[in-house]
Amino acid sequence: MKCKKLIFAAILLACSCVLWPQTSWSQSANDFVVEDIRVEGLQRVALGAALTYLPVQRGDTLNQFRVSQLIRSLYSSTHFERVEIFRDGNVLVVKVSERPTISNIVFEGNDDIKDEQLQESLDNSNIRIGEPLDRTVITSIENGLKDFFYSIGKYNADVTAIVTPLPRNRVDVKLLFEEGDAAKIRQINIVGNQIFEDEELFKQMELKFNTPWWDFLSETRYQQQTLSGDMETIESYYKDRGYLQFAIESTQVSMSPEKDGIYVTMNVKEGEIYEVSDVELAGDLLGFEDFISTILPIRTGQIYNQATVTYTEEFISNYLGRFGYAYPTVTTIPDINEEEKTVKLTLSVDPGKRIYVRRIAFKGNTITSDDVLRQNVVQMEGSWLANQSLETSKAQLSRLTYMEEVEFETIRLPNEDDKVDVEFTVKEQPAGSFNAGIGYGDATKLSLQAGIQQDNFLGTGKRVGVSLNTVSYQRSAQITYLDPYFTIDGISLGGSIGYSEFDGASFNVIDFNTKRWSVGGNLGYPINEVNRISFGLTYSNVELQRDNTRYVQTARFYDQFLNPNDPDAAIEYDSFLASVSWTRNTLNRGLFPTAGSTQRASFSVTTPNSDVNYFKFVADTKWYFPLTRNQRWSVLARLRLGYGNGYGDKNGVEQILPFTDNFTAGGADTLRGFENNTVGPRGVVRQSSVIATTPNGVPIFQNPENDQIALSQRSLGGNAMALGGLELIVPTPFVDEEFDNSVRTSIFTDVGNVWDTEFNYDLYRTLNLVSSSDELLDYSDWKLYRASAGVSVQWISPMGPMVFSFSRALKERPGDDARFFTFNIGSTF
């Protein structure tokens, strides 16, 4: 670029008007001593700034050579479009015409190149709003953009730069694009192949031709870069199958006269299959020769495989990188035996110097403090550089829910061949969720909700949550807190306090009311980078009103606290719930992962001194399997199991799991396609008719065999749960790849059930139902599963995660509430 500017300055110098009035001075016929300097034509550039570019001062002798220097210096400042030099007596007069200032830049007609990419290209050429316009660069930009269009097969494309003058020496710059249609590949010919048929090789190529109408995803337009990649793919295809001497000898690309069709011909030489006769290690392996030799991926007697050779080189490099040798050189030297069709491979290893980390820095974190990020970095300053530690650090940072992207770079220090700086570049994303709303429904009446959870409170990495909820059937408030970096060893400390009131009658489900206070704390201990164990203890006080409807499932729980003197009195019980949980996390990201897995198992049990004695076990696992290299296509498999029950007895009644702690299913986090918490056992009411009354007023009931039963409209939940599903994660239509970490689309199928292992179906199956539209099911049967399928779109919005699900129930049971469309805000992913 500098060379171009000098050439342009020389041309302008030759064209400049240099006027020298006829006069005489003692030095020579053309020399004179400058008594004063006058600069004319300045508008935007200050006089003082212009004088700094003049290599002449008062008292200097000016000659033709110094004039050339003066003009060259002014043009090199990039401020001036024209320069003229005059002499007025012994006064040097410099007349300039400043370059116009760019007022606006407009792109029109560009489809294949985004405005942001174009502006970045212009920035590299110093073409930006507010800067002076260098007209000499415009032509090179036009030609460069035309070359780009030619490389993607648009040979009729044209780019025109229009510069429109404006008042006050300003200009508008418009880049007008006429892209035209891309040339289609009419035919691809492969000449010289005998081992593999054309169709087999065409399958390996990204470029296609003669595709059926329905295969609209195939790439049929010619792109030079894609063709180069296909040639490398075909070469790898052969060499991975032993054809060591394979080569593409020539490639011809021809165009139709209309420039809309491309014909590609590749001439190949296949050669023969080679076998590995021997593998040797050479160079300095730092004493690891025996170990590396034992686990080398490539072995003697195998068919030559180029991919295995490359992997072997990377394996040795990565292994040495664990011990601080971050820049080893591993070269495979083949010794080919043409007669026996074998090859001896010598792996030459130069480990280089052991590299140490001088400093670790972070870039891109505007909210999260460096100390929080440093807590997740296992690579230490002052120690040797270990690639495994860097990758582990990147993985741990990526799993933070408030990190969208994490990358790292090792920067070699000048004059320090054994030291580097490590710089982590992070991109943050919304670190919490907010939910608020107002609504009205037949069952809920007026409802108000408000809640906020911040996973990165004030950039400290601490999780703080506050939620308030009030509907006709429930009012609740909860505060949660978690400090994942309570100690430098990674021990976490958390706690919560909450209060809720629930009115079952208002919800038209079960006639009971509860008031619950709870407070608890937990400690977490890291086992290693991916495993963690936590311990917790929660105290709860529950006041539960009597169930006047007498559901058979809830009556059994109430009977534990039966007061013969006041059978309808409310009950109150305290409990201390101790818990232990184990988590394992190898996901590549905290939100919207595409690879890795996560497992969690927890066991909780009330202490023997509690008023209710029960236990619960929950296990949850998710596995992500990427289907493509860029991981835009992945498969998610998930499974969740749960079981709870009571232990011991109270007042001679065997204890069971309180129905207020039952498992429920239905909704975005469990079974999409069903209304929230509606899947599972229904409440069963057994009704007996009075056929007579004794003289003392004691009712006489009919034979129990003639009793009737009624079912609740909503599920009571159960003490056992099994939920699972499969999801195909696909690129979101009409959304650019750069937004994959904030928008996700998946095609899913969910299956599962909630059941009650304590329900005795034989006691009720022969009884008549009060409503002929109801149907009694065996609520203890785990095989009464539900299933659904559909499409889900998830978005990390500024208010928190949003989930839109369109689903259809594939398997439902009587009484289920199936929903085609569901929407959630602030849900947990």
CSV table of N, CA, C and O in Angstrom, one decimal, residues 448-540:
chain,number,residue,atom,x,y,z
A,448,LEU,N,-50.4,-13.2,39.3
A,448,LEU,CA,-49.3,-12.3,39.2
A,448,LEU,C,-48.0,-13.1,39.5
A,448,LEU,O,-48.0,-13.8,40.5
A,449,GLN,N,-47.0,-12.9,38.7
A,449,GLN,CA,-45.7,-13.6,38.9
A,449,GLN,C,-44.6,-12.6,38.7
A,449,GLN,O,-44.6,-11.7,37.8
A,450,ALA,N,-43.6,-12.7,39.5
A,450,ALA,CA,-42.4,-11.9,39.3
A,450,ALA,C,-41.2,-12.7,39.9
A,450,ALA,O,-41.3,-13.3,41.0
A,451,GLY,N,-40.1,-12.7,39.2
A,451,GLY,CA,-38.9,-13.4,39.7
A,451,GLY,C,-37.7,-13.0,39.0
A,451,GLY,O,-37.8,-12.6,37.8
A,452,ILE,N,-36.6,-13.2,39.6
A,452,ILE,CA,-35.3,-12.9,39.0
A,452,ILE,C,-34.2,-13.8,39.5
A,452,ILE,O,-34.2,-14.1,40.7
A,453,GLN,N,-33.4,-14.3,38.6
A,453,GLN,CA,-32.3,-15.1,39.1
A,453,GLN,C,-31.1,-14.7,38.3
A,453,GLN,O,-31.1,-14.6,37.1
A,454,GLN,N,-30.0,-14.4,39.0
A,454,GLN,CA,-28.8,-13.9,38.4
A,454,GLN,C,-27.6,-14.9,38.8
A,454,GLN,O,-27.3,-15.0,39.9
A,455,ASP,N,-27.1,-15.5,37.7
A,455,ASP,CA,-26.0,-16.5,37.9
A,455,ASP,C,-24.7,-15.9,38.1
A,455,ASP,O,-23.7,-16.5,38.5
A,456,ASN,N,-24.6,-14.6,37.8
A,456,ASN,CA,-23.3,-13.9,37.9
A,456,ASN,C,-23.6,-12.5,38.5
A,456,ASN,O,-23.4,-11.5,37.9
A,457,PHE,N,-23.9,-12.6,39.8
A,457,PHE,CA,-24.4,-11.3,40.5
A,457,PHE,C,-23.2,-10.3,40.6
A,457,PHE,O,-22.2,-10.6,41.2
A,458,LEU,N,-23.4,-9.2,39.9
A,458,LEU,CA,-22.4,-8.1,39.9
A,458,LEU,C,-21.0,-8.6,39.5
A,458,LEU,O,-20.0,-8.0,39.9
A,459,GLY,N,-21.0,-9.6,38.6
A,459,GLY,CA,-19.8,-10.1,38.1
A,459,GLY,C,-19.0,-10.9,39.0
A,459,GLY,O,-17.8,-11.2,38.7
A,460,THR,N,-19.5,-11.3,40.1
A,460,THR,CA,-18.8,-12.1,41.2
A,460,THR,C,-18.9,-13.6,41.0
A,460,THR,O,-18.2,-14.3,41.7
A,461,GLY,N,-19.7,-14.0,40.0
A,461,GLY,CA,-19.9,-15.5,39.8
A,461,GLY,C,-20.9,-16.1,40.8
A,461,GLY,O,-21.2,-17.3,40.8
A,462,LYS,N,-21.4,-15.3,41.8
A,462,LYS,CA,-22.4,-15.8,42.7
A,462,LYS,C,-23.8,-15.8,42.1
A,462,LYS,O,-24.1,-15.0,41.3
A,463,ARG,N,-24.6,-16.8,42.6
A,463,ARG,CA,-25.9,-16.9,42.1
A,463,ARG,C,-26.9,-16.4,43.2
A,463,ARG,O,-26.9,-16.9,44.3
A,464,VAL,N,-27.7,-15.5,42.8
A,464,VAL,CA,-28.7,-14.9,43.7
A,464,VAL,C,-30.1,-14.9,43.0
A,464,VAL,O,-30.2,-14.5,41.8
A,465,GLY,N,-31.1,-15.4,43.6
A,465,GLY,CA,-32.4,-15.5,43.1
A,465,GLY,C,-33.5,-15.0,44.0
A,465,GLY,O,-33.4,-15.3,45.2
A,466,VAL,N,-34.4,-14.3,43.5
A,466,VAL,CA,-35.6,-13.8,44.3
A,466,VAL,C,-36.8,-14.1,43.4
A,466,VAL,O,-36.9,-13.7,42.3
A,467,SER,N,-37.8,-14.8,44.0
A,467,SER,CA,-39.1,-15.0,43.2
A,467,SER,C,-40.3,-14.8,44.1
A,467,SER,O,-40.3,-15.1,45.3
A,468,LEU,N,-41.3,-14.2,43.5
A,468,LEU,CA,-42.6,-13.9,44.1
A,468,LEU,C,-43.6,-14.4,43.1
A,468,LEU,O,-43.6,-14.2,41.9
A,469,ASN,N,-44.6,-15.1,43.7
A,469,ASN,CA,-45.7,-15.7,42.9
A,469,ASN,C,-47.0,-15.6,43.6
A,469,ASN,O,-47.1,-16.0,44.8
A,470,THR,N,-48.0,-15.1,43.0
A,470,THR,CA,-49.3,-15.1,43.6
A,470,THR,C,-50.4,-15.4,42.6
A,470,THR,O,-50.5,-14.7,41.6
A,471,VAL,N,-51.1,-16.5,42.8
A,471,VAL,CA,-52.3,-16.8,42.0
A,471,VAL,C,-53.4,-17.1,43.0
A,471,VAL,O,-53.2,-17.1,44.2
A,472,SER,N,-54.6,-17.5,42.5
A,472,SER,CA,-55.7,-17.7,43.4
A,472,SER,C,-55.5,-18.9,44.3
A,472,SER,O,-56.0,-18.9,45.4
A,473,TYR,N,-54.6,-19.8,43.9
A,473,TYR,CA,-54.4,-21.0,44.7
A,473,TYR,C,-53.1,-21.1,45.4
A,473,TYR,O,-52.8,-22.0,46.2
A,474,GLN,N,-52.2,-20.1,45.1
A,474,GLN,CA,-50.9,-20.2,45.7
A,474,GLN,C,-50.2,-18.8,45.8
A,474,GLN,O,-50.4,-18.0,44.9
A,475,ARG,N,-49.5,-18.6,46.9
A,475,ARG,CA,-48.7,-17.5,47.1
A,475,ARG,C,-47.3,-18.0,47.7
A,475,ARG,O,-47.3,-18.8,48.6
A,476,SER,N,-46.2,-17.5,47.1
A,476,SER,CA,-44.9,-18.0,47.5
A,476,SER,C,-43.9,-16.9,47.3
A,476,SER,O,-44.0,-16.0,46.5
A,477,ALA,N,-42.8,-17.0,48.1
A,477,ALA,CA,-41.7,-16.1,48.0
A,477,ALA,C,-40.4,-17.0,48.4
A,477,ALA,O,-40.5,-17.8,49.3
A,478,GLN,N,-39.3,-16.7,47.7
A,478,GLN,CA,-38.1,-17.5,47.9
A,478,GLN,C,-36.9,-16.7,47.6
A,478,GLN,O,-36.9,-15.9,46.6
A,479,ILE,N,-35.9,-16.9,48.4
A,479,ILE,CA,-34.6,-16.2,48.2
A,479,ILE,C,-33.5,-17.3,48.2
A,479,ILE,O,-33.5,-18.2,49.1
A,480,THR,N,-32.7,-17.4,47.1
A,480,THR,CA,-31.6,-18.4,47.0
A,480,THR,C,-30.3,-17.7,46.9
A,480,THR,O,-30.2,-16.6,46.3
A,481,TYR,N,-29.3,-18.4,47.3
A,481,TYR,CA,-27.9,-17.8,47.2
A,481,TYR,C,-26.9,-18.9,47.1
A,481,TYR,O,-27.1,-20.0,47.7
A,482,LEU,N,-25.9,-18.7,46.2
A,482,LEU,CA,-24.9,-19.7,46.1
A,482,LEU,C,-23.6,-19.0,45.7
A,482,LEU,O,-23.5,-18.2,44.8
A,483,ASP,N,-22.5,-19.3,46.5
A,483,ASP,CA,-21.2,-18.8,46.2
A,483,ASP,C,-20.3,-20.0,45.8
A,483,ASP,O,-19.9,-20.8,46.6
A,484,PRO,N,-20.1,-20.2,44.5
A,484,PRO,CA,-19.3,-21.4,44.0
A,484,PRO,C,-17.9,-21.3,44.3
A,484,PRO,O,-17.1,-22.3,44.2
A,485,TYR,N,-17.4,-20.1,44.8
A,485,TYR,CA,-16.0,-19.9,45.1
A,485,TYR,C,-15.8,-19.5,46.5
A,485,TYR,O,-15.1,-18.5,46.8
A,486,PHE,N,-16.5,-20.2,47.4
A,486,PHE,CA,-16.4,-19.8,48.8
A,486,PHE,C,-15.0,-19.9,49.4
A,486,PHE,O,-14.5,-19.1,50.2
A,487,THR,N,-14.2,-20.9,48.9
A,487,THR,CA,-12.8,-21.0,49.2
A,487,THR,C,-12.0,-21.1,47.9
A,487,THR,O,-12.5,-21.4,46.9
A,488,ILE,N,-10.7,-20.9,48.0
A,488,ILE,CA,-9.9,-21.0,46.9
A,488,ILE,C,-9.7,-22.4,46.4
A,488,ILE,O,-9.3,-22.6,45.2
A,489,ASP,N,-10.1,-23.4,47.2
A,489,ASP,CA,-10.1,-24.8,46.8
A,489,ASP,C,-11.3,-25.2,46.0
A,489,ASP,O,-11.4,-26.4,45.6
A,490,GLY,N,-12.2,-24.3,45.7
A,490,GLY,CA,-13.4,-24.6,45.0
A,490,GLY,C,-14.6,-25.1,45.8
A,490,GLY,O,-15.6,-25.6,45.2
A,491,ILE,N,-14.5,-24.9,47.1
A,491,ILE,CA,-15.7,-25.3,47.9
A,491,ILE,C,-16.8,-24.3,47.8
A,491,ILE,O,-16.5,-23.1,47.9
A,492,SER,N,-18.0,-24.7,47.5
A,492,SER,CA,-19.1,-23.8,47.3
A,492,SER,C,-20.0,-23.8,48.6
A,492,SER,O,-20.1,-24.8,49.4
A,493,LEU,N,-20.7,-22.7,48.8
A,493,LEU,CA,-21.6,-22.5,49.9
A,493,LEU,C,-22.8,-21.8,49.4
A,493,LEU,O,-22.8,-20.8,48.7
A,494,GLY,N,-24.0,-22.4,49.8
A,494,GLY,CA,-25.2,-21.9,49.3
A,494,GLY,C,-26.3,-22.0,50.4
A,494,GLY,O,-26.1,-22.7,51.4
A,495,GLY,N,-27.4,-21.4,50.1
A,495,GLY,CA,-28.6,-21.5,51.1
A,495,GLY,C,-29.8,-20.9,50.4
A,495,GLY,O,-29.8,-20.3,49.4
A,496,SER,N,-30.9,-21.2,51.1
A,496,SER,CA,-32.2,-20.6,50.6
A,496,SER,C,-33.2,-20.5,51.8
A,496,SER,O,-33.0,-21.2,52.8
A,497,ILE,N,-34.1,-19.6,51.6
A,497,ILE,CA,-35.2,-19.4,52.6
A,497,ILE,C,-36.5,-19.1,51.8
A,497,ILE,O,-36.4,-18.4,50.8
A,498,GLY,N,-37.6,-19.8,52.2
A,498,GLY,CA,-38.8,-19.6,51.4
A,498,GLY,C,-40.0,-19.8,52.2
A,498,GLY,O,-40.0,-20.4,53.3
A,499,TYR,N,-41.1,-19.3,51.7
A,499,TYR,CA,-42.4,-19.4,52.3
A,499,TYR,C,-43.5,-19.5,51.2
A,499,TYR,O,-43.4,-18.9,50.1
A,500,SER,N,-44.5,-20.4,51.4
A,500,SER,CA,-45.5,-20.6,50.5
A,500,SER,C,-46.8,-20.9,51.1
A,500,SER,O,-46.8,-21.6,52.2
A,501,GLU,N,-47.9,-20.5,50.5
A,501,GLU,CA,-49.3,-20.9,50.9
A,501,GLU,C,-50.0,-21.5,49.7
A,501,GLU,O,-49.9,-20.9,48.6
A,502,PHE,N,-50.6,-22.6,49.9
A,502,PHE,CA,-51.3,-23.3,48.8
A,502,PHE,C,-52.7,-23.7,49.2
A,502,PHE,O,-52.9,-24.2,50.3
A,503,ASP,N,-53.6,-23.3,48.3
A,503,ASP,CA,-55.0,-23.6,48.5
A,503,ASP,C,-55.5,-24.5,47.4
A,503,ASP,O,-55.8,-24.1,46.3
A,504,GLY,N,-55.6,-25.8,47.8
A,504,GLY,CA,-56.1,-26.8,46.8
A,504,GLY,C,-57.5,-26.6,46.3
A,504,GLY,O,-57.8,-26.8,45.2
A,505,ALA,N,-58.4,-26.1,47.2
A,505,ALA,CA,-59.8,-26.0,46.8
A,505,ALA,C,-60.0,-24.9,45.7
A,505,ALA,O,-60.8,-25.1,44.8
A,506,SER,N,-59.2,-23.8,45.8
A,506,SER,CA,-59.3,-22.8,44.8
A,506,SER,C,-58.8,-23.3,43.4
A,506,SER,O,-59.2,-22.8,42.4
A,507,PHE,N,-58.0,-24.3,43.4
A,507,PHE,CA,-57.5,-24.9,42.2
A,507,PHE,C,-58.4,-26.0,41.7
A,507,PHE,O,-58.2,-26.6,40.7
A,508,ASN,N,-59.4,-26.3,42.5
A,508,ASN,CA,-60.4,-27.4,42.2
A,508,ASN,C,-59.7,-28.7,42.0
A,508,ASN,O,-60.1,-29.5,41.1
A,509,VAL,N,-58.8,-29.0,42.9
A,509,VAL,CA,-58.1,-30.3,42.8
A,509,VAL,C,-58.3,-31.1,44.1
A,509,VAL,O,-59.0,-32.1,44.1
A,510,ILE,N,-57.8,-30.7,45.1
A,510,ILE,CA,-57.9,-31.4,46.4
A,510,ILE,C,-58.2,-30.3,47.5
A,510,ILE,O,-57.6,-29.2,47.5
A,511,ASP,N,-59.1,-30.6,48.3
A,511,ASP,CA,-59.5,-29.7,49.4
A,511,ASP,C,-58.5,-29.7,50.5
A,511,ASP,O,-58.7,-30.4,51.5
A,512,PHE,N,-57.4,-28.9,50.4
A,512,PHE,CA,-56.5,-28.8,51.5
A,512,PHE,C,-55.7,-27.5,51.4
A,512,PHE,O,-55.7,-26.9,50.3
A,513,ASN,N,-55.1,-27.1,52.5
A,513,ASN,CA,-54.3,-25.9,52.5
A,513,ASN,C,-53.0,-26.1,53.2
A,513,ASN,O,-53.0,-26.9,54.2
A,514,THR,N,-52.0,-25.6,52.7
A,514,THR,CA,-50.7,-25.7,53.4
A,514,THR,C,-50.0,-24.4,53.5
A,514,THR,O,-50.2,-23.5,52.7
A,515,LYS,N,-49.2,-24.3,54.6
A,515,LYS,CA,-48.3,-23.2,54.8
A,515,LYS,C,-47.0,-23.8,55.1
A,515,LYS,O,-46.9,-24.6,56.0
A,516,ARG,N,-46.0,-23.3,54.4
A,516,ARG,CA,-44.7,-24.0,54.5
A,516,ARG,C,-43.6,-22.9,54.7
A,516,ARG,O,-43.5,-22.0,53.8
A,517,TRP,N,-42.8,-23.1,55.7
A,517,TRP,CA,-41.6,-22.3,55.9
A,517,TRP,C,-40.4,-23.2,55.7
A,517,TRP,O,-40.4,-24.4,56.1
A,518,SER,N,-39.3,-22.8,55.0
A,518,SER,CA,-38.2,-23.6,54.9
A,518,SER,C,-36.9,-22.8,54.9
A,518,SER,O,-36.9,-21.6,54.4
A,519,VAL,N,-35.8,-23.3,55.4
A,519,VAL,CA,-34.5,-22.7,55.4
A,519,VAL,C,-33.5,-23.8,55.3
A,519,VAL,O,-33.6,-24.8,55.9
A,520,GLY,N,-32.5,-23.6,54.4
A,520,GLY,CA,-31.5,-24.7,54.3
A,520,GLY,C,-30.2,-24.1,53.8
A,520,GLY,O,-30.1,-23.0,53.3
A,521,GLY,N,-29.2,-25.0,53.9
A,521,GLY,CA,-27.8,-24.6,53.4
A,521,GLY,C,-27.2,-25.9,52.8
A,521,GLY,O,-27.6,-27.0,53.0
A,522,ASN,N,-26.1,-25.6,52.0
A,522,ASN,CA,-25.4,-26.7,51.4
A,522,ASN,C,-24.0,-26.3,51.2
A,522,ASN,O,-23.6,-25.2,51.0
A,523,LEU,N,-23.1,-27.4,51.2
A,523,LEU,CA,-21.7,-27.3,50.9
A,523,LEU,C,-21.3,-28.2,49.7
A,523,LEU,O,-21.8,-29.3,49.7
A,524,GLY,N,-20.5,-27.7,48.8
A,524,GLY,CA,-20.1,-28.5,47.7
A,524,GLY,C,-18.6,-28.7,47.7
A,524,GLY,O,-17.8,-27.7,47.9
A,525,TYR,N,-18.1,-29.9,47.3
A,525,TYR,CA,-16.7,-30.2,47.3
A,525,TYR,C,-16.3,-30.7,46.0
A,525,TYR,O,-16.9,-31.7,45.5
A,526,PRO,N,-15.3,-30.1,45.3
A,526,PRO,CA,-14.9,-30.6,44.0
A,526,PRO,C,-14.0,-31.9,44.2
A,526,PRO,O,-13.0,-31.9,45.0
A,527,ILE,N,-14.3,-32.9,43.4
A,527,ILE,CA,-13.5,-34.1,43.4
A,527,ILE,C,-12.4,-33.9,42.4
A,527,ILE,O,-11.2,-34.2,42.7
A,528,ASN,N,-12.7,-33.5,41.2
A,528,ASN,CA,-11.8,-33.1,40.2
A,528,ASN,C,-12.5,-32.1,39.3
A,528,ASN,O,-13.5,-31.5,39.7
A,529,GLU,N,-11.9,-31.9,38.1
A,529,GLU,CA,-12.5,-30.9,37.2
A,529,GLU,C,-13.9,-31.1,36.8
A,529,GLU,O,-14.6,-30.2,36.4
A,530,VAL,N,-14.3,-32.4,36.7
A,530,VAL,CA,-15.7,-32.7,36.2
A,530,VAL,C,-16.6,-33.3,37.2
A,530,VAL,O,-17.8,-33.4,37.0
A,531,ASN,N,-16.1,-33.7,38.4
A,531,ASN,CA,-16.9,-34.4,39.4
A,531,ASN,C,-17.0,-33.5,40.7
A,531,ASN,O,-16.0,-32.9,41.1
A,532,ARG,N,-18.2,-33.5,41.3
A,532,ARG,CA,-18.4,-32.7,42.5
A,532,ARG,C,-19.4,-33.4,43.3
A,532,ARG,O,-20.4,-34.0,42.9
A,533,ILE,N,-19.3,-33.3,44.6
A,533,ILE,CA,-20.2,-33.9,45.6
A,533,ILE,C,-20.6,-32.8,46.6
A,533,ILE,O,-19.9,-31.9,46.9
A,534,SER,N,-21.9,-32.8,46.9
A,534,SER,CA,-22.5,-31.7,47.7
A,534,SER,C,-23.3,-32.3,48.9
A,534,SER,O,-23.9,-33.4,48.7
A,535,PHE,N,-23.4,-31.6,50.0
A,535,PHE,CA,-24.1,-32.0,51.2
A,535,PHE,C,-25.0,-30.9,51.6
A,535,PHE,O,-24.6,-29.7,51.5
A,536,GLY,N,-26.2,-31.2,52.0
A,536,GLY,CA,-27.2,-30.2,52.3
A,536,GLY,C,-28.1,-30.6,53.5
A,536,GLY,O,-28.2,-31.8,53.8
A,537,LEU,N,-28.7,-29.6,54.2
A,537,LEU,CA,-29.6,-29.8,55.3
A,537,LEU,C,-30.6,-28.7,55.2
A,537,LEU,O,-30.3,-27.5,55.2
A,538,THR,N,-31.9,-29.1,55.2
A,538,THR,CA,-33.0,-28.1,55.1
A,538,THR,C,-34.0,-28.4,56.1
A,538,THR,O,-34.5,-29.6,56.3
A,539,TYR,N,-34.4,-27.4,56.8
A,539,TYR,CA,-35.5,-27.5,57.8
A,539,TYR,C,-36.8,-26.9,57.2
A,539,TYR,O,-36.8,-25.9,56.6
A,540,SER,N,-37.9,-27.7,57.4
A,540,SER,CA,-39.2,-27.3,56.9
A,540,SER,C,-40.2,-27.4,58.0
A,540,SER,O,-40.2,-28.3,58.8
